[in-house]
Short mmCIF file of C-alpha atoms in Angstrom, two decimals:
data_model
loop_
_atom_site.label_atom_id
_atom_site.label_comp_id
_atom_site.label_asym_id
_atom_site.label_seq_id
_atom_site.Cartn_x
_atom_site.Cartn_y
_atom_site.Cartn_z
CA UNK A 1 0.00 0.00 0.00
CA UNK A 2 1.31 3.66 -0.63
CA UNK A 3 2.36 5.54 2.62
CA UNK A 4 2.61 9.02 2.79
CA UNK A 5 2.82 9.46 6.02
CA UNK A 6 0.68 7.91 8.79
CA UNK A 7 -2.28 10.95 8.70
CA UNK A 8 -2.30 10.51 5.00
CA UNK A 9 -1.87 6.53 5.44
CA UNK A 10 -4.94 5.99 7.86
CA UNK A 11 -6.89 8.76 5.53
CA UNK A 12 -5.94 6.23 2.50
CA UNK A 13 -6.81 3.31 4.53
CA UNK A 14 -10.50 4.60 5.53
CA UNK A 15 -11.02 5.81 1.65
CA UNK A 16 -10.45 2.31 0.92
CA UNK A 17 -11.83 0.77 2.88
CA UNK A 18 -15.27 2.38 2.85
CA UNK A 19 -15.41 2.93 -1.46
CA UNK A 20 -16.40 0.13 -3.55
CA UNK A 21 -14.23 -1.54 -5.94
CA UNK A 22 -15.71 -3.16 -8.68
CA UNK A 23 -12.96 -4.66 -11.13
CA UNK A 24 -14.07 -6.76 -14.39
CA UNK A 25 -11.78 -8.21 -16.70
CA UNK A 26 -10.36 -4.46 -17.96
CA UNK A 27 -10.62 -3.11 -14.90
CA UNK A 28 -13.33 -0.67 -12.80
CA UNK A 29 -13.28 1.43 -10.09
CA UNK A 30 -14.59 4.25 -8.34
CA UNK A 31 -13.07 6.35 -5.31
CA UNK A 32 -14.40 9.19 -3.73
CA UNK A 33 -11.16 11.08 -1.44
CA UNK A 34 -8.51 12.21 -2.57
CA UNK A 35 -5.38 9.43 -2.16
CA UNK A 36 -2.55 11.76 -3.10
CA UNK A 37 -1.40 14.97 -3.02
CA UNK A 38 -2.99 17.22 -6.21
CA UNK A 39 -1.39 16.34 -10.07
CA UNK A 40 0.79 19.12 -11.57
CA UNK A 41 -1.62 21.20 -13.38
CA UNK A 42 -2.34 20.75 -17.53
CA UNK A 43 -4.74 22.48 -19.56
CA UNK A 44 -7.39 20.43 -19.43
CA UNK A 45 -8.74 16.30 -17.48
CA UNK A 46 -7.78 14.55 -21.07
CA UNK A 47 -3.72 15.89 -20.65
CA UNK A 48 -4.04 15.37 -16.95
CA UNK A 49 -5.00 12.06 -16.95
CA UNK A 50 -2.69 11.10 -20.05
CA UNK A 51 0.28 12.91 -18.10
CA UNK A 52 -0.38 10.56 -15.21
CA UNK A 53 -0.60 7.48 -16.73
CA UNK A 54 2.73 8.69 -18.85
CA UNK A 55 4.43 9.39 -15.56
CA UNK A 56 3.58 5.53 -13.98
CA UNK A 57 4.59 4.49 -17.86
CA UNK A 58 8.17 6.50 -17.49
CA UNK A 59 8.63 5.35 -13.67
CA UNK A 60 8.27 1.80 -14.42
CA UNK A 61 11.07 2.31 -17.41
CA UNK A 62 8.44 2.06 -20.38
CA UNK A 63 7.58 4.19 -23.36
CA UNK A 64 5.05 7.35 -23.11
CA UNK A 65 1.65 6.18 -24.44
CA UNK A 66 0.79 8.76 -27.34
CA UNK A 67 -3.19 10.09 -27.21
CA UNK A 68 -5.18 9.31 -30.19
CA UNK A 69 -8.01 11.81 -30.55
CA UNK A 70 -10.51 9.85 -32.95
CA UNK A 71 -10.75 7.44 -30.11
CA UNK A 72 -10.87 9.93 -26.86
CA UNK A 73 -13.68 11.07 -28.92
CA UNK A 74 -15.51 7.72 -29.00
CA UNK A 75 -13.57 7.57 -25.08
CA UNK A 76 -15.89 10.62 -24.00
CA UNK A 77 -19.07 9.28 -25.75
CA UNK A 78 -18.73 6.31 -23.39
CA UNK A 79 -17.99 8.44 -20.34
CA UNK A 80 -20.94 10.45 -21.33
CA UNK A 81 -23.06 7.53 -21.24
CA UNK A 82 -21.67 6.42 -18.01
CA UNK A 83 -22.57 9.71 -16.43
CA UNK A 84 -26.36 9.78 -17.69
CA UNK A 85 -26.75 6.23 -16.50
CA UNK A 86 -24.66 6.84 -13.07
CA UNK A 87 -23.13 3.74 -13.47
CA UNK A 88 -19.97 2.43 -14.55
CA UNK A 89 -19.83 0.05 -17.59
CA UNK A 90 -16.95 -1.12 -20.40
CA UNK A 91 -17.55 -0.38 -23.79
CA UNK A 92 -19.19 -3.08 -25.66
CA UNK A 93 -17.36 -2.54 -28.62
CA UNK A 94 -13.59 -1.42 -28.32
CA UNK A 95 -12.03 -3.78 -30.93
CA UNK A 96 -14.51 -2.54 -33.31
CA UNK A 97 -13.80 0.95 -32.59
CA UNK A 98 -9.94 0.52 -33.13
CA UNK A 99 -10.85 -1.44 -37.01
CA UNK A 100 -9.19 2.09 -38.12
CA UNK A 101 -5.82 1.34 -36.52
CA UNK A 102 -3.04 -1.33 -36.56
CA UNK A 103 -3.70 -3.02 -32.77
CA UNK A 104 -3.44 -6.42 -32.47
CA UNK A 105 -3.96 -5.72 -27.94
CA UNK A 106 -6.41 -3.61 -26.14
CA UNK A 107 -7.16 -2.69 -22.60
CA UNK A 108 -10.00 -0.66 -21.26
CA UNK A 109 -10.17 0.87 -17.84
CA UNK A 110 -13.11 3.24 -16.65
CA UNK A 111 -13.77 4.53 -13.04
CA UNK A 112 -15.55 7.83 -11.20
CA UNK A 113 -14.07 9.93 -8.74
CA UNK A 114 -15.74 13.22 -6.93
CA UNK A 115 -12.38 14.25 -5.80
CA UNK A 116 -9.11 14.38 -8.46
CA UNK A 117 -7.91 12.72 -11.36
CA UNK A 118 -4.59 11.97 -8.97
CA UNK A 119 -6.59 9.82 -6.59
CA UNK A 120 -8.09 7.97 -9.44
CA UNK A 121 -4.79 7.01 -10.91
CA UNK A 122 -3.65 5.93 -7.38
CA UNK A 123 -6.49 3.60 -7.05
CA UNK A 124 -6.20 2.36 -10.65
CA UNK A 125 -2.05 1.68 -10.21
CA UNK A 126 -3.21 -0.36 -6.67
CA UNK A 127 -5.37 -2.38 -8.50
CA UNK A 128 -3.63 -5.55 -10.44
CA UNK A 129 -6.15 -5.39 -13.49
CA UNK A 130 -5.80 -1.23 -14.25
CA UNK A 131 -1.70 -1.50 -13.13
CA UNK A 132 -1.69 -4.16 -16.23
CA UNK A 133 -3.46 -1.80 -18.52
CA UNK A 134 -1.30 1.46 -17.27
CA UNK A 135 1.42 -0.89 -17.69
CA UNK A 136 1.52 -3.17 -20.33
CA UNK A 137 4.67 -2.74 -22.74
CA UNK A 138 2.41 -3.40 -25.47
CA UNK A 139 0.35 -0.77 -25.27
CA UNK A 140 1.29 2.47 -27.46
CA UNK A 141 -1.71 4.05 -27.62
CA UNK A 142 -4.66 5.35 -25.87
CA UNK A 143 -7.84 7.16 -25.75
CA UNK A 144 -9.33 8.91 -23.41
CA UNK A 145 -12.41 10.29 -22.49
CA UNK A 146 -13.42 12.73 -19.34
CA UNK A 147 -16.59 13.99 -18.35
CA UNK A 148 -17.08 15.95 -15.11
CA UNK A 149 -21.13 16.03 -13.93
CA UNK A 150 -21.91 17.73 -10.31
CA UNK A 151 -18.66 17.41 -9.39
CA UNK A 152 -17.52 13.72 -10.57
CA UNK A 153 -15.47 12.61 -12.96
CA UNK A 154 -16.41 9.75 -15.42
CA UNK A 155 -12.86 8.37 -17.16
CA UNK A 156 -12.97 5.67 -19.69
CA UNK A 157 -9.19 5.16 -20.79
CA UNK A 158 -8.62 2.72 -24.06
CA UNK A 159 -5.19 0.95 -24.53
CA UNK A 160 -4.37 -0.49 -27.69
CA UNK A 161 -1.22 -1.41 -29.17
#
């Protein structure tokens, strides 16, 4: 588990232990404090959340994943959904929406968090099914799609590679 301290440990600690996880074979999850301290800032969620997933790429000695727009496009349809339904889902249909590119591997991780796109990461890289996504060497590419409703973000992330 990630320590930053024992304050910020036990904080962690009650976060987890009273959100719940819901993981399917890419991956869900939802957490509602914040787990870390707050992301250096970017211009908008999409660069944030590509930046963060870039640095656990970098830190674990493996390529930057470069963003493919078409496909955050189709990312933030999905989030969309996800928010008008208030529920978390995968896409149905991921290897049909990469037919336009060369892939021949794809990974999809979505979640919901009502405090920061840094605590989301967290609780995706402590989770063995979203770490494989963030992490696989395979993976080159990725879309991904934010959308922020009352306060809560709704992430779908697509891998491919």
């Amino acid at each position: 588990m990630h320590s930053e301290g024992s304050t910020a440990g036990r904080r962690i600690r009650r976060s987890l232990l009273s959100t719940a996880l819901v993981c399917a074979v890419f991956g869900t999850i939802s957490f509602g404090a914040a787990a870390r301290a707050s992301a250096a800032p970017s211009t908008t969620p999409r660069l944030q959340m590509l930046a963060l997933i870039n640095r656990n790429r970098v830190d674990h000695g493996l390529d930057r994943l470069k963003l493919n727009g078409r496909l955050s496009v189709l990312a933030t349809q999905h989030s969309r959904e996800m928010a008008e339904r208030a529920a978390l889902s995968h896409t149905d249909n991921v290897p049909q929406q990469l037919q336009p590119w060369d892939w021949s591997a794809w990974g999809e991780n979505v979640g919901m968090t009502n405090a920061d796109l840094e605590s989301l990461e967290w609780g995706f890289m402590n989770s063995a099914d979203h770490r494989a996504n963030i992490l696989k060497p395979k993976f080159k590419h990725v879309g991904i799609g934010i959308v922020v409703v009352d306060g809560v973000y709704w992430v779908t992330v697509d891998f491919y590679g």
